[in-house]
mmCIF file of C-alpha atoms in Angstrom:
data_model
loop_
_atom_site.group_PDB
_atom_site.id
_atom_site.type_symbol
_atom_site.label_atom_id
_atom_site.label_comp_id
_atom_site.label_asym_id
_atom_site.label_seq_id
_atom_site.Cartn_x
_atom_site.Cartn_y
_atom_site.Cartn_z
ATOM 1 C CA GLY C 919 96.795 50.992 -199.958
ATOM 2 C CA SER C 920 93.098 52.043 -199.025
ATOM 3 C CA ARG C 921 93.733 50.371 -195.478
ATOM 4 C CA ASN C 922 95.372 53.475 -194.023
ATOM 5 C CA ASN C 923 91.844 55.504 -194.248
ATOM 6 C CA SER C 924 90.281 53.556 -192.137
ATOM 7 C CA LYS C 925 89.219 54.998 -188.719
ATOM 8 C CA PRO C 926 91.117 52.794 -185.840
ATOM 9 C CA LEU C 927 90.403 55.299 -183.087
ATOM 10 C CA LEU C 928 86.495 53.923 -182.878
ATOM 11 C CA GLU C 929 87.518 50.092 -181.974
ATOM 12 C CA ILE C 930 89.366 51.456 -179.379
ATOM 13 C CA ASN C 931 86.364 50.938 -176.539
ATOM 14 C CA MET C 932 84.919 48.009 -178.290
ATOM 15 C CA PRO C 933 85.315 44.528 -176.835
ATOM 16 C CA ALA C 934 87.060 42.239 -178.864
ATOM 17 C CA ASP C 935 84.560 40.047 -180.655
ATOM 18 C CA HIS C 936 81.597 39.772 -177.923
ATOM 19 C CA VAL C 937 79.695 41.658 -175.396
ATOM 20 C CA GLY C 938 79.135 38.747 -173.074
ATOM 21 C CA TYR C 939 78.129 34.981 -172.971
ATOM 22 C CA LEU C 940 75.520 32.457 -172.423
ATOM 23 C CA ASP C 941 76.097 29.664 -170.861
ATOM 24 C CA HIS C 942 73.020 27.107 -171.477
ATOM 25 C CA ASN C 943 73.667 23.531 -170.045
ATOM 26 C CA GLU C 944 77.445 23.574 -170.213
ATOM 27 C CA ARG C 945 78.083 24.959 -173.636
ATOM 28 C CA ILE C 946 78.889 28.622 -173.681
ATOM 29 C CA ARG C 947 77.896 30.647 -176.639
ATOM 30 C CA ARG C 948 79.263 33.965 -177.097
ATOM 31 C CA LEU C 949 77.183 37.407 -177.412
ATOM 32 C CA GLN C 950 77.897 39.634 -180.119
ATOM 33 C CA SER C 951 75.854 42.506 -179.476
ATOM 34 C CA ALA C 952 73.233 44.154 -177.227
ATOM 35 C CA ARG C 953 71.084 46.257 -176.011
ATOM 36 C CA CYS C 954 68.847 47.380 -173.223
ATOM 37 C CA MET C 955 65.731 50.203 -172.654
ATOM 38 C CA PHE C 956 64.900 51.104 -169.088
ATOM 39 C CA GLN C 957 61.418 53.065 -169.178
ATOM 40 C CA ASN C 958 58.419 52.704 -166.273
ATOM 41 C CA HIS C 959 60.369 50.870 -164.347
ATOM 42 C CA GLN C 960 61.112 48.162 -166.143
ATOM 43 C CA LEU C 961 64.486 47.115 -168.088
ATOM 44 C CA ASP C 962 64.392 45.000 -171.304
ATOM 45 C CA ILE C 963 67.158 43.254 -172.836
ATOM 46 C CA GLU C 964 67.827 42.191 -176.305
ATOM 47 C CA ALA C 965 71.161 40.567 -177.075
ATOM 48 C CA SER C 966 72.131 38.114 -179.764
ATOM 49 C CA GLY C 967 74.493 35.542 -180.620
ATOM 50 C CA ARG C 968 75.407 33.147 -183.914
ATOM 51 C CA ASN C 969 72.193 31.738 -184.578
ATOM 52 C CA PHE C 970 70.617 32.578 -181.340
ATOM 53 C CA GLU C 971 68.745 35.516 -179.513
ATOM 54 C CA LEU C 972 68.332 36.107 -176.277
ATOM 55 C CA LYS C 973 65.314 38.131 -175.143
ATOM 56 C CA ILE C 974 64.249 39.422 -171.378
ATOM 57 C CA TYR C 975 61.367 41.583 -170.998
ATOM 58 C CA GLY C 976 59.805 43.569 -168.494
ATOM 59 C CA ILE C 977 62.283 43.355 -165.400
ATOM 60 C CA PRO C 978 60.204 45.428 -163.001
ATOM 61 C CA PHE C 979 62.627 47.837 -160.670
ATOM 62 C CA PRO C 980 59.568 49.752 -158.719
ATOM 63 C CA ASP C 981 61.816 51.792 -156.934
ATOM 64 C CA VAL C 982 64.242 53.018 -159.081
ATOM 65 C CA GLU C 983 63.659 56.079 -161.194
ATOM 66 C CA SER C 984 66.794 56.080 -163.652
ATOM 67 C CA ILE C 985 69.124 53.305 -164.974
ATOM 68 C CA SER C 986 71.978 54.962 -163.274
ATOM 69 C CA GLU C 987 70.011 53.830 -160.238
ATOM 70 C CA LEU C 988 70.344 49.852 -161.507
ATOM 71 C CA PRO C 989 73.787 49.063 -160.194
ATOM 72 C CA GLY C 990 73.273 46.992 -156.985
ATOM 73 C CA LYS C 991 69.703 46.311 -157.895
ATOM 74 C CA SER C 992 68.916 42.581 -158.334
ATOM 75 C CA PHE C 993 65.486 40.806 -159.839
ATOM 76 C CA GLY C 994 64.917 37.150 -158.996
ATOM 77 C CA PRO C 995 62.921 34.762 -156.566
ATOM 78 C CA GLU C 996 63.478 36.500 -153.322
ATOM 79 C CA SER C 997 62.762 40.219 -154.435
ATOM 80 C CA GLU C 998 59.012 41.496 -153.870
ATOM 81 C CA ALA C 999 58.422 42.397 -157.738
ATOM 82 C CA MET C 1000 58.815 38.525 -158.158
ATOM 83 C CA LYS C 1001 56.252 37.991 -156.303
ATOM 84 C CA SER C 1002 53.652 39.888 -157.898
ATOM 85 C CA ASP C 1003 55.038 38.857 -161.340
ATOM 86 C CA PRO C 1004 57.036 35.766 -161.524
ATOM 87 C CA ILE C 1005 57.738 35.002 -164.729
ATOM 88 C CA ALA C 1006 59.866 37.435 -166.650
ATOM 89 C CA GLU C 1007 58.816 37.639 -170.912
ATOM 90 C CA GLY C 1008 61.151 36.928 -173.343
ATOM 91 C CA GLY C 1009 63.136 33.933 -173.986
ATOM 92 C CA ILE C 1010 66.134 32.091 -175.850
ATOM 93 C CA GLU C 1011 65.311 32.184 -179.503
ATOM 94 C CA PHE C 1012 67.758 28.919 -181.746
ATOM 95 C CA THR C 1013 67.792 28.614 -184.966
ATOM 96 C CA ASP C 1014 65.538 25.868 -184.671
ATOM 97 C CA SER C 1015 63.904 26.074 -181.178
ATOM 98 C CA TYR C 1016 62.536 28.374 -178.311
ATOM 99 C CA LEU C 1017 63.357 28.141 -174.485
ATOM 100 C CA SER C 1018 61.435 30.125 -172.644
ATOM 101 C CA TRP C 1019 62.017 31.170 -168.727
ATOM 102 C CA GLU C 1020 60.914 29.092 -165.955
ATOM 103 C CA SER C 1021 62.734 31.554 -163.473
ATOM 104 C CA LEU C 1022 64.994 34.137 -163.975
ATOM 105 C CA THR C 1023 67.585 35.943 -161.357
ATOM 106 C CA LEU C 1024 69.150 39.226 -163.143
ATOM 107 C CA ARG C 1025 72.073 41.537 -161.214
ATOM 108 C CA CYS C 1026 72.427 45.123 -162.475
ATOM 109 C CA LYS C 1027 76.313 45.216 -161.784
ATOM 110 C CA SER C 1028 77.592 48.348 -163.334
ATOM 111 C CA HIS C 1029 76.241 51.656 -165.461
ATOM 112 C CA ASN C 1030 79.419 53.259 -167.699
ATOM 113 C CA ALA C 1031 77.595 56.652 -168.160
ATOM 114 C CA ALA C 1032 80.527 57.206 -170.854
ATOM 115 C CA ASN C 1033 80.103 54.439 -172.829
ATOM 116 C CA ASN C 1034 76.582 54.441 -172.100
ATOM 117 C CA THR C 1035 76.033 50.796 -171.302
ATOM 118 C CA LEU C 1036 74.582 48.858 -168.490
ATOM 119 C CA SER C 1037 76.318 45.407 -167.174
ATOM 120 C CA ILE C 1038 74.268 42.534 -165.834
ATOM 121 C CA SER C 1039 74.365 38.952 -164.950
ATOM 122 C CA PHE C 1040 71.949 36.483 -165.187
ATOM 123 C CA GLN C 1041 70.733 32.860 -164.237
ATOM 124 C CA GLY C 1042 67.821 31.114 -164.946
ATOM 125 C CA GLU C 1043 65.754 27.987 -165.750
ATOM 126 C CA VAL C 1044 64.251 27.303 -169.207
ATOM 127 C CA SER C 1045 62.164 25.233 -171.012
ATOM 128 C CA ASP C 1046 61.294 23.861 -173.540
ATOM 129 C CA PRO C 1047 57.319 24.154 -174.817
ATOM 130 C CA GLU C 1048 57.326 22.094 -177.725
ATOM 131 C CA TRP C 1049 59.222 19.409 -175.951
ATOM 132 C CA GLY C 1050 59.208 20.077 -172.230
ATOM 133 C CA ASN C 1051 63.226 19.937 -171.827
ATOM 134 C CA ARG C 1052 64.170 22.085 -168.958
ATOM 135 C CA GLY C 1053 67.470 23.241 -168.529
ATOM 136 C CA SER C 1054 69.978 26.132 -166.719
ATOM 137 C CA VAL C 1055 71.206 29.181 -167.760
ATOM 138 C CA ASP C 1056 73.827 31.623 -166.854
ATOM 139 C CA GLY C 1057 75.932 34.619 -168.366
ATOM 140 C CA SER C 1058 76.629 38.175 -168.557
ATOM 141 C CA VAL C 1059 76.361 40.752 -170.714
ATOM 142 C CA VAL C 1060 77.372 44.363 -171.218
ATOM 143 C CA CYS C 1061 73.881 46.154 -173.087
ATOM 144 C CA GLU C 1062 74.368 49.313 -174.938
ATOM 145 C CA ILE C 1063 71.441 51.543 -173.569
ATOM 146 C CA GLN C 1064 68.881 52.957 -176.067
ATOM 147 C CA ASP C 1065 65.608 54.624 -176.090
ATOM 148 C CA SER C 1066 63.467 52.082 -177.815
ATOM 149 C CA LEU C 1067 64.633 48.109 -178.841
ATOM 150 C CA ARG C 1068 62.154 49.071 -181.855
#
């Protein structure tokens, strides 16, 4: 049949069906795609799974010039940058609700230049501005590095 025309080589480096996960209030959700951008000493991340999106914007790394220097760096309550700009922008958007970051710790784990990816882990507290519900979040994700998230 026509199946022989497909190009399986492209799929070898791709994760099976997810690039990471988000654990929110004991419920694990898979992230199916993720991208990030590092510009002006700030890291922006957007990831999505089924029926939700994870957004982390403006994480400051004042002493980092390029994305290849990020591994080993972290942002969180103890970091200097956190004291001057305590709340991360973004949040988690579900189909029927939105959670904003109350606190966030983010660690850059590895940079794969060949695949052009950055691996990060995160944990934090989120709240629902409408109902005031609080919860905790943690997870990790491998992001495709892009020049722009627009």
